[in-house]
Short mmCIF file of C-alpha atoms in Angstrom, two decimals:
data_model
loop_
_atom_site.label_atom_id
_atom_site.label_comp_id
_atom_site.label_asym_id
_atom_site.label_seq_id
_atom_site.Cartn_x
_atom_site.Cartn_y
_atom_site.Cartn_z
CA UNK U 1 -32.57 -5.22 -21.58
CA UNK U 2 -29.08 -4.38 -20.42
CA UNK U 3 -28.71 -1.93 -17.58
CA UNK U 4 -25.48 -1.18 -15.75
CA UNK U 5 -24.71 -0.04 -12.23
CA UNK U 6 -21.15 0.91 -11.25
CA UNK U 7 -19.42 2.28 -8.17
CA UNK U 8 -16.66 4.87 -8.47
CA UNK U 9 -14.76 4.68 -5.17
CA UNK U 10 -12.96 8.04 -5.53
CA UNK U 11 -13.47 11.19 -7.61
CA UNK U 12 -9.94 10.61 -8.93
CA UNK U 13 -11.28 7.58 -10.81
CA UNK U 14 -14.31 9.34 -12.31
CA UNK U 15 -12.77 9.96 -15.70
CA UNK U 16 -12.48 6.20 -16.28
CA UNK U 17 -16.29 5.93 -16.37
CA UNK U 18 -18.58 6.80 -19.29
CA UNK U 19 -21.39 8.73 -17.60
CA UNK U 20 -22.76 10.89 -20.40
CA UNK U 21 -26.07 8.99 -20.39
CA UNK U 22 -26.04 7.99 -16.72
CA UNK U 23 -27.57 9.10 -13.48
CA UNK U 24 -24.73 9.89 -11.09
CA UNK U 25 -25.44 9.63 -7.36
CA UNK U 26 -23.01 11.73 -5.33
CA UNK U 27 -22.18 10.24 -1.92
CA UNK U 28 -20.40 12.02 0.92
CA UNK U 29 -21.97 10.41 3.97
CA UNK U 30 -19.93 12.31 6.57
CA UNK U 31 -21.46 14.76 6.22
CA UNK U 32 -22.17 16.81 3.08
CA UNK U 33 -24.71 14.68 1.26
CA UNK U 34 -26.46 13.65 4.50
CA UNK U 35 -26.93 17.34 5.31
CA UNK U 36 -28.10 18.11 1.78
CA UNK U 37 -30.75 15.39 1.91
CA UNK U 38 -31.87 16.46 5.37
CA UNK U 39 -31.97 20.14 4.36
CA UNK U 40 -34.04 19.58 1.21
CA UNK U 41 -36.28 17.18 3.12
CA UNK U 42 -36.81 19.94 5.69
CA UNK U 43 -38.00 22.38 3.05
CA UNK U 44 -34.89 24.29 2.02
CA UNK U 45 -35.76 25.92 -1.30
CA UNK U 46 -32.33 25.14 -2.71
CA UNK U 47 -28.80 24.23 -1.68
CA UNK U 48 -26.05 25.68 -3.84
CA UNK U 49 -22.76 23.81 -3.64
CA UNK U 50 -19.67 25.92 -4.37
CA UNK U 51 -16.05 24.87 -4.59
CA UNK U 52 -14.27 27.61 -2.66
CA UNK U 53 -14.93 29.26 0.68
CA UNK U 54 -14.31 32.62 -0.99
CA UNK U 55 -16.93 31.85 -3.65
CA UNK U 56 -19.41 31.28 -0.85
CA UNK U 57 -18.92 34.89 0.27
CA UNK U 58 -20.17 36.18 -3.10
CA UNK U 59 -23.63 35.05 -2.03
CA UNK U 60 -23.64 37.13 1.17
CA UNK U 61 -26.26 39.94 1.18
CA UNK U 62 -28.56 37.86 -1.04
CA UNK U 63 -30.45 36.63 1.99
CA UNK U 64 -28.87 33.22 1.63
CA UNK U 65 -27.53 31.16 4.49
CA UNK U 66 -23.82 30.50 4.14
CA UNK U 67 -22.28 27.20 5.15
CA UNK U 68 -18.58 26.46 4.96
CA UNK U 69 -16.43 23.66 6.25
CA UNK U 70 -12.81 22.84 5.73
CA UNK U 71 -11.18 19.73 7.12
CA UNK U 72 -14.35 18.98 9.08
CA UNK U 73 -14.66 22.33 10.88
CA UNK U 74 -16.99 25.33 10.44
CA UNK U 75 -15.19 28.30 8.89
CA UNK U 76 -15.25 31.33 11.20
CA UNK U 77 -17.94 33.89 10.36
CA UNK U 78 -20.26 31.54 8.47
CA UNK U 79 -23.84 30.72 9.48
CA UNK U 80 -23.03 27.09 9.93
CA UNK U 81 -20.94 24.23 8.61
CA UNK U 82 -21.68 20.74 7.58
CA UNK U 83 -23.46 19.24 10.56
CA UNK U 84 -26.89 17.84 9.64
CA UNK U 85 -28.22 19.33 12.90
CA UNK U 86 -27.91 22.76 11.25
CA UNK U 87 -30.31 21.75 8.49
CA UNK U 88 -33.55 21.61 10.48
CA UNK U 89 -36.96 22.92 9.37
CA UNK U 90 -36.56 25.92 11.70
CA UNK U 91 -33.23 26.91 10.22
CA UNK U 92 -33.49 26.10 6.51
CA UNK U 93 -37.24 25.92 5.72
CA UNK U 94 -37.96 28.25 2.76
CA UNK U 95 -34.30 29.35 2.64
CA UNK U 96 -31.47 28.89 0.18
CA UNK U 97 -28.20 27.57 1.58
CA UNK U 98 -24.85 28.14 -0.11
CA UNK U 99 -22.51 25.34 0.89
CA UNK U 100 -18.86 24.48 0.44
CA UNK U 101 -17.28 21.29 1.76
CA UNK U 102 -13.98 19.50 1.44
CA UNK U 103 -14.91 16.53 -0.74
CA UNK U 104 -18.62 16.48 -1.55
CA UNK U 105 -18.77 19.69 -3.54
CA UNK U 106 -15.77 18.71 -5.59
CA UNK U 107 -17.36 15.38 -6.53
CA UNK U 108 -20.62 17.15 -7.39
CA UNK U 109 -18.95 19.57 -9.73
CA UNK U 110 -16.98 16.83 -11.44
CA UNK U 111 -20.18 14.84 -12.01
CA UNK U 112 -22.15 17.86 -13.21
CA UNK U 113 -19.69 18.50 -16.01
CA UNK U 114 -20.49 15.19 -17.71
CA UNK U 115 -23.49 13.28 -16.34
CA UNK U 116 -27.03 13.20 -17.72
CA UNK U 117 -28.47 13.70 -14.23
CA UNK U 118 -26.90 14.27 -10.80
CA UNK U 119 -28.69 13.36 -7.57
CA UNK U 120 -27.70 13.16 -3.92
CA UNK U 121 -27.60 10.02 -1.79
CA UNK U 122 -27.27 9.29 1.91
CA UNK U 123 -28.50 6.62 4.30
CA UNK U 124 -31.25 9.08 5.24
CA UNK U 125 -32.94 8.71 1.84
CA UNK U 126 -31.66 5.25 0.87
CA UNK U 127 -35.04 3.70 0.16
CA UNK U 128 -36.59 6.70 -1.63
CA UNK U 129 -33.48 7.06 -3.79
CA UNK U 130 -33.29 3.34 -4.58
CA UNK U 131 -36.95 3.14 -5.53
CA UNK U 132 -36.49 6.05 -7.91
CA UNK U 133 -33.26 4.64 -9.42
CA UNK U 134 -35.03 1.36 -10.15
CA UNK U 135 -37.85 3.17 -11.91
CA UNK U 136 -35.63 5.18 -14.25
CA UNK U 137 -34.40 3.66 -17.48
CA UNK U 138 -30.76 4.70 -17.25
CA UNK U 139 -27.38 3.36 -16.24
CA UNK U 140 -26.27 4.45 -12.77
CA UNK U 141 -22.92 5.46 -11.33
CA UNK U 142 -22.59 5.72 -7.57
CA UNK U 143 -19.84 8.29 -6.98
CA UNK U 144 -18.12 8.17 -3.60
CA UNK U 145 -16.59 11.49 -2.60
CA UNK U 146 -14.02 9.78 -0.39
CA UNK U 147 -11.52 11.70 1.69
CA UNK U 148 -9.00 13.76 -0.27
CA UNK U 149 -9.33 11.37 -3.21
CA UNK U 150 -8.76 8.30 -1.05
CA UNK U 151 -11.39 5.61 -0.59
CA UNK U 152 -13.38 5.67 2.65
CA UNK U 153 -15.57 3.10 4.36
CA UNK U 154 -18.76 5.07 4.86
CA UNK U 155 -19.21 6.16 1.25
CA UNK U 156 -18.35 2.65 0.02
CA UNK U 157 -20.84 1.12 2.46
CA UNK U 158 -23.62 3.38 1.27
CA UNK U 159 -22.85 2.58 -2.37
CA UNK U 160 -23.12 -1.09 -1.41
CA UNK U 161 -26.46 -0.48 0.30
CA UNK U 162 -27.83 1.03 -2.92
CA UNK U 163 -26.51 -1.85 -5.03
CA UNK U 164 -28.22 -4.30 -2.68
CA UNK U 165 -31.52 -2.38 -2.89
CA UNK U 166 -31.63 -1.96 -6.67
CA UNK U 167 -29.82 -5.01 -8.03
CA UNK U 168 -32.88 -6.71 -9.52
CA UNK U 169 -33.29 -3.77 -11.92
CA UNK U 170 -29.74 -4.13 -13.31
CA UNK U 171 -27.90 -6.71 -15.39
CA UNK U 172 -24.29 -5.46 -15.24
CA UNK U 173 -22.17 -4.73 -12.20
CA UNK U 174 -18.54 -3.63 -12.09
CA UNK U 175 -16.07 -5.09 -9.58
CA UNK U 176 -16.39 -2.07 -7.29
CA UNK U 177 -20.13 -2.62 -6.98
CA UNK U 178 -19.58 -6.30 -6.09
CA UNK U 179 -17.03 -5.25 -3.47
CA UNK U 180 -19.23 -2.49 -2.05
CA UNK U 181 -22.31 -4.70 -1.80
CA UNK U 182 -20.42 -7.49 -0.04
CA UNK U 183 -18.90 -5.00 2.38
CA UNK U 184 -22.34 -3.62 3.17
CA UNK U 185 -23.75 -7.09 3.76
CA UNK U 186 -20.95 -7.64 6.24
CA UNK U 187 -21.53 -4.33 8.03
CA UNK U 188 -25.25 -3.68 7.79
CA UNK U 189 -26.29 -5.33 11.05
CA UNK U 190 -24.32 -2.66 12.92
CA UNK U 191 -23.02 0.19 10.79
CA UNK U 192 -21.78 2.21 13.74
CA UNK U 193 -19.75 -0.66 15.10
CA UNK U 194 -18.28 -1.30 11.67
CA UNK U 195 -17.36 2.36 11.31
CA UNK U 196 -15.11 1.99 14.36
CA UNK U 197 -12.75 0.16 12.03
CA UNK U 198 -12.31 3.29 9.95
CA UNK U 199 -8.96 4.98 9.91
CA UNK U 200 -10.94 8.20 10.22
CA UNK U 201 -12.65 7.27 13.46
CA UNK U 202 -9.96 8.99 15.53
CA UNK U 203 -10.10 12.06 13.32
CA UNK U 204 -13.87 12.18 13.61
CA UNK U 205 -13.76 11.72 17.37
CA UNK U 206 -11.29 14.59 17.61
CA UNK U 207 -13.72 16.83 15.74
CA UNK U 208 -16.41 15.95 18.25
CA UNK U 209 -18.92 14.93 15.60
CA UNK U 210 -19.88 11.56 16.98
CA UNK U 211 -23.51 12.68 17.22
CA UNK U 212 -23.33 13.66 13.55
CA UNK U 213 -21.98 10.24 12.63
CA UNK U 214 -24.80 8.56 14.54
CA UNK U 215 -27.30 10.81 12.77
CA UNK U 216 -25.86 10.18 9.31
CA UNK U 217 -26.05 6.40 9.71
CA UNK U 218 -29.83 6.41 10.21
CA UNK U 219 -31.78 4.70 7.43
CA UNK U 220 -34.78 6.11 5.59
CA UNK U 221 -35.80 9.08 7.72
CA UNK U 222 -36.10 11.30 4.62
CA UNK U 223 -38.11 11.07 1.40
CA UNK U 224 -36.40 13.88 -0.50
CA UNK U 225 -34.06 13.24 -3.42
CA UNK U 226 -32.00 16.37 -4.10
CA UNK U 227 -31.29 16.81 -7.81
CA UNK U 228 -28.94 19.26 -9.47
CA UNK U 229 -30.71 21.85 -11.64
CA UNK U 230 -28.27 24.39 -12.98
CA UNK U 231 -26.16 25.46 -10.01
CA UNK U 232 -28.59 24.41 -7.31
CA UNK U 233 -29.81 21.27 -5.61
CA UNK U 234 -33.59 21.18 -5.37
CA UNK U 235 -36.20 18.55 -4.54
CA UNK U 236 -36.67 16.05 -7.39
CA UNK U 237 -40.43 16.11 -6.93
CA UNK Q 1 6.41 2.01 17.38
CA UNK Q 2 4.05 3.23 14.67
CA UNK Q 3 4.00 1.34 11.43
CA UNK Q 4 1.49 1.87 8.63
CA UNK Q 5 0.06 -0.40 5.95
CA UNK Q 6 -2.15 1.03 3.21
CA UNK Q 7 -3.86 -0.30 0.10
CA UNK Q 8 -4.00 1.77 -3.08
CA UNK Q 9 -6.86 0.27 -5.11
CA UNK Q 10 -5.88 1.84 -8.45
CA UNK Q 11 -2.71 3.40 -9.91
CA UNK Q 12 -4.80 6.53 -10.50
CA UNK Q 13 -4.88 7.03 -6.71
CA UNK Q 14 -1.15 6.52 -6.16
CA UNK Q 15 -0.27 10.19 -5.97
CA UNK Q 16 -2.45 10.58 -2.87
CA UNK Q 17 -0.05 8.34 -0.93
CA UNK Q 18 3.30 9.34 0.58
CA UNK Q 19 5.56 6.42 -0.38
CA UNK Q 20 9.02 7.97 -0.36
CA UNK Q 21 10.05 5.85 2.64
CA UNK Q 22 7.79 2.89 1.96
CA UNK Q 23 7.99 -0.54 0.45
CA UNK Q 24 5.52 -0.69 -2.42
CA UNK Q 25 4.14 -4.10 -3.40
CA UNK Q 26 2.88 -4.13 -6.97
CA UNK Q 27 -0.10 -6.43 -7.53
CA UNK Q 28 -1.49 -7.53 -10.90
CA UNK Q 29 -2.79 -11.00 -10.13
CA UNK Q 30 -4.18 -11.72 -13.63
CA UNK Q 31 -1.51 -12.19 -14.73
CA UNK Q 32 1.58 -10.01 -14.79
CA UNK Q 33 2.80 -10.22 -11.21
CA UNK Q 34 1.88 -13.91 -10.91
CA UNK Q 35 4.04 -14.61 -13.97
CA UNK Q 36 6.87 -12.45 -12.63
CA UNK Q 37 6.92 -14.31 -9.34
CA UNK Q 38 6.73 -17.68 -11.07
CA UNK Q 39 9.46 -16.72 -13.55
CA UNK Q 40 11.92 -15.48 -10.92
CA UNK Q 41 11.12 -18.51 -8.76
CA UNK Q 42 11.95 -20.69 -11.76
CA UNK Q 43 15.39 -19.16 -12.12
CA UNK Q 44 14.93 -16.34 -14.61
CA UNK Q 45 17.99 -14.12 -14.19
CA UNK Q 46 15.91 -10.99 -14.54
CA UNK Q 47 12.57 -9.73 -15.79
CA UNK Q 48 12.59 -6.26 -17.34
CA UNK Q 49 9.19 -4.57 -17.41
CA UNK Q 50 8.75 -2.01 -20.15
CA UNK Q 51 5.84 0.29 -20.87
CA UNK Q 52 5.43 0.02 -24.63
CA UNK Q 53 5.36 -2.94 -26.99
CA UNK Q 54 7.71 -1.00 -29.28
CA UNK Q 55 10.18 -0.53 -26.42
CA UNK Q 56 10.21 -4.28 -25.98
CA UNK Q 57 11.54 -4.67 -29.54
CA UNK Q 58 14.66 -2.64 -28.65
CA UNK Q 59 15.78 -5.65 -26.64
CA UNK Q 60 15.59 -8.08 -29.58
CA UNK Q 61 18.98 -9.49 -30.65
CA UNK Q 62 20.29 -9.25 -27.07
CA UNK Q 63 19.40 -12.88 -26.45
CA UNK Q 64 16.48 -11.85 -24.29
CA UNK Q 65 13.08 -13.45 -24.39
CA UNK Q 66 10.39 -10.97 -25.40
CA UNK Q 67 6.93 -11.07 -23.87
CA UNK Q 68 4.13 -8.74 -24.86
CA UNK Q 69 0.46 -8.64 -24.10
CA UNK Q 70 -2.20 -6.08 -24.87
CA UNK Q 71 -5.76 -6.41 -23.67
CA UNK Q 72 -5.01 -9.90 -22.44
CA UNK Q 73 -3.59 -11.34 -25.69
CA UNK Q 74 -0.07 -12.20 -26.88
CA UNK Q 75 1.24 -9.69 -29.41
CA UNK Q 76 2.03 -11.38 -32.75
CA UNK Q 77 5.73 -12.19 -33.26
CA UNK Q 78 6.71 -12.22 -29.56
CA UNK Q 79 8.14 -15.23 -27.73
CA UNK Q 80 5.22 -15.32 -25.34
CA UNK Q 81 2.70 -13.20 -23.49
CA UNK Q 82 1.59 -13.05 -19.96
CA UNK Q 83 0.50 -16.57 -19.15
CA UNK Q 84 2.36 -18.00 -16.13
CA UNK Q 85 2.65 -21.31 -18.03
CA UNK Q 86 5.24 -19.59 -20.24
CA UNK Q 87 7.47 -18.89 -17.24
CA UNK Q 88 8.61 -22.45 -16.49
CA UNK Q 89 12.17 -23.51 -15.55
CA UNK Q 90 12.65 -24.94 -19.05
CA UNK Q 91 11.71 -21.71 -20.76
CA UNK Q 92 13.08 -18.96 -18.51
CA UNK Q 93 15.79 -20.60 -16.35
CA UNK Q 94 18.99 -18.53 -16.70
CA UNK Q 95 17.30 -16.17 -19.15
CA UNK Q 96 16.27 -12.53 -19.08
CA UNK Q 97 12.69 -11.76 -20.06
CA UNK Q 98 11.59 -8.36 -21.33
CA UNK Q 99 7.91 -7.92 -20.55
CA UNK Q 100 5.20 -5.42 -21.33
CA UNK Q 101 1.65 -5.72 -20.02
CA UNK Q 102 -1.45 -3.59 -19.92
CA UNK Q 103 -1.66 -2.61 -16.28
CA UNK Q 104 1.13 -4.20 -14.24
CA UNK Q 105 4.06 -2.51 -15.93
CA UNK Q 106 2.41 0.88 -15.67
CA UNK Q 107 1.90 0.46 -11.93
CA UNK Q 108 5.49 -0.72 -11.53
CA UNK Q 109 6.90 2.31 -13.26
CA UNK Q 110 4.73 4.69 -11.29
CA UNK Q 111 5.89 3.10 -8.03
CA UNK Q 112 9.55 3.05 -9.07
CA UNK Q 113 9.56 6.79 -9.57
CA UNK Q 114 8.89 7.47 -5.87
CA UNK Q 115 9.09 4.46 -3.56
CA UNK Q 116 12.00 3.41 -1.35
CA UNK Q 117 11.68 -0.20 -2.51
CA UNK Q 118 9.44 -1.94 -5.05
CA UNK Q 119 8.63 -5.65 -4.83
CA UNK Q 120 6.20 -7.98 -6.58
CA UNK Q 121 3.30 -9.80 -4.95
CA UNK Q 122 0.99 -12.61 -6.01
CA UNK Q 123 -0.89 -15.42 -4.31
CA UNK Q 124 1.97 -17.67 -5.41
CA UNK Q 125 4.41 -15.99 -2.99
CA UNK Q 126 1.92 -14.68 -0.41
CA UNK Q 127 3.56 -16.24 2.63
CA UNK Q 128 7.17 -15.55 1.65
CA UNK Q 129 6.31 -11.94 0.84
CA UNK Q 130 4.31 -11.43 4.03
CA UNK Q 131 7.03 -12.88 6.22
CA UNK Q 132 9.56 -10.53 4.65
CA UNK Q 133 7.26 -7.48 4.92
CA UNK Q 134 6.79 -8.16 8.63
CA UNK Q 135 10.54 -8.36 9.17
CA UNK Q 136 11.32 -5.02 7.51
CA UNK Q 137 11.06 -1.80 9.44
CA UNK Q 138 9.17 0.26 6.90
CA UNK Q 139 5.67 1.41 6.05
CA UNK Q 140 4.03 -0.62 3.30
CA UNK Q 141 1.78 0.33 0.41
CA UNK Q 142 0.01 -2.46 -1.47
CA UNK Q 143 -0.53 -1.11 -4.99
CA UNK Q 144 -3.27 -2.78 -7.02
CA UNK Q 145 -2.72 -2.45 -10.76
CA UNK Q 146 -6.45 -2.78 -11.42
CA UNK Q 147 -7.87 -2.82 -14.93
CA UNK Q 148 -7.44 0.38 -16.92
CA UNK Q 149 -7.32 2.37 -13.69
CA UNK Q 150 -10.52 0.81 -12.35
CA UNK Q 151 -10.60 -1.31 -9.20
CA UNK Q 152 -10.72 -5.08 -9.67
CA UNK Q 153 -11.58 -7.91 -7.31
CA UNK Q 154 -8.51 -10.12 -7.67
CA UNK Q 155 -5.94 -7.42 -6.86
CA UNK Q 156 -8.06 -6.16 -3.97
CA UNK Q 157 -8.43 -9.70 -2.61
CA UNK Q 158 -4.69 -10.28 -2.68
CA UNK Q 159 -4.04 -6.97 -0.92
CA UNK Q 160 -6.50 -8.12 1.73
CA UNK Q 161 -4.69 -11.44 2.06
CA UNK Q 162 -1.43 -9.61 2.77
CA UNK Q 163 -3.08 -7.31 5.32
CA UNK Q 164 -4.46 -10.38 7.10
CA UNK Q 165 -1.04 -12.07 7.13
CA UNK Q 166 0.98 -9.09 8.36
CA UNK Q 167 -1.44 -7.12 10.52
CA UNK Q 168 0.25 -7.88 13.86
CA UNK Q 169 3.36 -6.02 12.67
CA UNK Q 170 1.43 -2.82 11.91
CA UNK Q 171 -0.39 -0.21 13.98
CA UNK Q 172 -2.09 1.92 11.31
CA UNK Q 173 -4.46 0.82 8.55
CA UNK Q 174 -6.24 2.97 6.00
CA UNK Q 175 -9.88 2.38 5.06
CA UNK Q 176 -8.89 0.55 1.86
CA UNK Q 177 -6.87 -1.97 3.86
CA UNK Q 178 -9.86 -2.59 6.17
CA UNK Q 179 -12.09 -3.08 3.14
CA UNK Q 180 -9.62 -5.36 1.36
CA UNK Q 181 -9.02 -7.55 4.40
CA UNK Q 182 -12.73 -7.99 5.07
CA UNK Q 183 -13.36 -8.86 1.44
CA UNK Q 184 -10.59 -11.46 1.57
CA UNK Q 185 -12.01 -13.00 4.73
CA UNK Q 186 -15.31 -13.34 2.89
CA UNK Q 187 -13.75 -14.89 -0.21
CA UNK Q 188 -10.80 -16.90 1.06
CA UNK Q 189 -12.56 -20.22 1.53
CA UNK Q 190 -13.11 -20.37 -2.23
CA UNK Q 191 -11.31 -17.70 -4.23
CA UNK Q 192 -12.24 -19.19 -7.60
CA UNK Q 193 -15.93 -19.20 -6.78
CA UNK Q 194 -15.71 -15.64 -5.53
CA UNK Q 195 -13.98 -14.56 -8.72
CA UNK Q 196 -17.04 -15.69 -10.67
CA UNK Q 197 -18.65 -12.51 -9.34
CA UNK Q 198 -16.12 -10.41 -11.19
CA UNK Q 199 -17.30 -8.23 -14.03
CA UNK Q 200 -14.20 -9.47 -15.84
CA UNK Q 201 -15.10 -13.14 -15.61
CA UNK Q 202 -16.77 -13.06 -19.03
CA UNK Q 203 -13.84 -11.18 -20.53
CA UNK Q 204 -11.41 -13.68 -19.05
CA UNK Q 205 -13.48 -16.64 -20.24
CA UNK Q 206 -13.49 -15.18 -23.74
CA UNK Q 207 -9.70 -15.00 -23.68
CA UNK Q 208 -9.58 -18.67 -22.78
CA UNK Q 209 -7.34 -18.13 -19.76
CA UNK Q 210 -9.36 -20.02 -17.19
CA UNK Q 211 -6.40 -22.34 -16.58
CA UNK Q 212 -4.27 -19.24 -15.96
CA UNK Q 213 -6.81 -17.91 -13.46
CA UNK Q 214 -6.81 -21.23 -11.62
CA UNK Q 215 -3.00 -21.19 -11.58
CA UNK Q 216 -2.77 -17.59 -10.34
CA UNK Q 217 -5.09 -18.26 -7.39
CA UNK Q 218 -2.80 -20.94 -5.91
CA UNK Q 219 -1.29 -19.99 -2.57
CA UNK Q 220 2.36 -20.25 -1.61
CA UNK Q 221 3.85 -22.38 -4.37
CA UNK Q 222 6.79 -19.95 -4.75
CA UNK Q 223 9.44 -18.62 -2.37
CA UNK Q 224 10.84 -15.89 -4.62
CA UNK Q 225 10.23 -12.21 -3.98
CA UNK Q 226 11.06 -10.22 -7.14
CA UNK Q 227 12.52 -6.82 -6.30
CA UNK Q 228 13.19 -3.93 -8.65
CA UNK Q 229 16.89 -3.11 -9.04
CA UNK Q 230 17.41 -0.41 -11.64
CA UNK Q 231 15.31 -1.43 -14.62
CA UNK Q 232 15.06 -5.10 -13.78
CA UNK Q 233 13.23 -7.39 -11.41
CA UNK Q 234 15.56 -9.86 -9.73
CA UNK Q 235 15.32 -12.27 -6.82
CA UNK Q 236 15.43 -10.43 -3.47
CA UNK Q 237 17.74 -13.06 -2.00
#
């Protein structure tokens, strides 16, 4: 039986893919989807991604936690931003978090409009996600959020990691998935070292999120697979 | 002095790049830009890329050769299509060729609208092009034509080859240029074998252009650098 896996390296390319019957995995490794996975894994009831900082404010006084980040920094007056260290059991357990980020939320909303199913990927849940993807009988699109519609290394590397994990369950691969898998094979022995090559490494260093980067490159510390149900991300099972 | 080289993996991402002061290298390895380089190297006076097959017909009765290809095949009634074997000295020497192709012409026109200078790259003129790029004092964007706005291996590999050749003359590299260069380093010992991994290899085989592919993956058999002057590609020097 034919089954296809593809990698979309930027949200700006999403419309070139037919995803109406596909599972779309949204990937924004630094740091939105890593935080989402960690938050759901730590018992957050739901995480609601919204597009605008202002939209986030509509949820104030509902007892929700508000998280907002623009250009990598916490927006003043919000409970927290995008750092995975904010999404611990103590902080998010049993709570709903309303989240807006630069790139991840945008990719999520674009996928939601067309895909059969939208789930969240990060290195933290690589194995759990891959095992589930293999078990489902659908085509898969790995959607990299990128940085302002440009391709970035970390999202591409994670897409490649998934392709490597699931490839035996698929028969068709687009060129981007070949490229991503080969890049991951090159980088996997030391992801942090490889990430030093990124054009964003100076930007990230300036934002003082090196501990976040280190955290987000850990493999398989979470079992949760966040899935989009209506407006909210919840645990798949 | 700062000098930047970037790789745009699909025309659909071009608007995210500031290219007003840059040299843009248009790349459509299979087969438009390979044929353009080969044709100019073989003494074609000019090659005029047009967007529509119908537009091509406007040039009939001007003594121009007409070349048209859609989805990889010659359009009925035209002098030839996109195969580099049509661009020999005997056929194009001293002539002007009006050309329309699926992806390459589109990328060319998009670049022309904004870039300081637009030139044509292919493996055939890799070294000549790279030497010239190093000698110029401008930022460079390597623009992959891709396939229907999706990323493809051969254009990405060539972009990586250029990055590898010119990197000492540049100080800034975007993530796509890192990715492309690493992919090229992985593939360069046997480009044809690597291209077997392409999702397009079956499509290309079906079109019976394997000899074209072999031809287009040759390195440094041409010295010409086609440059866009007005509506036409001519020899840079």
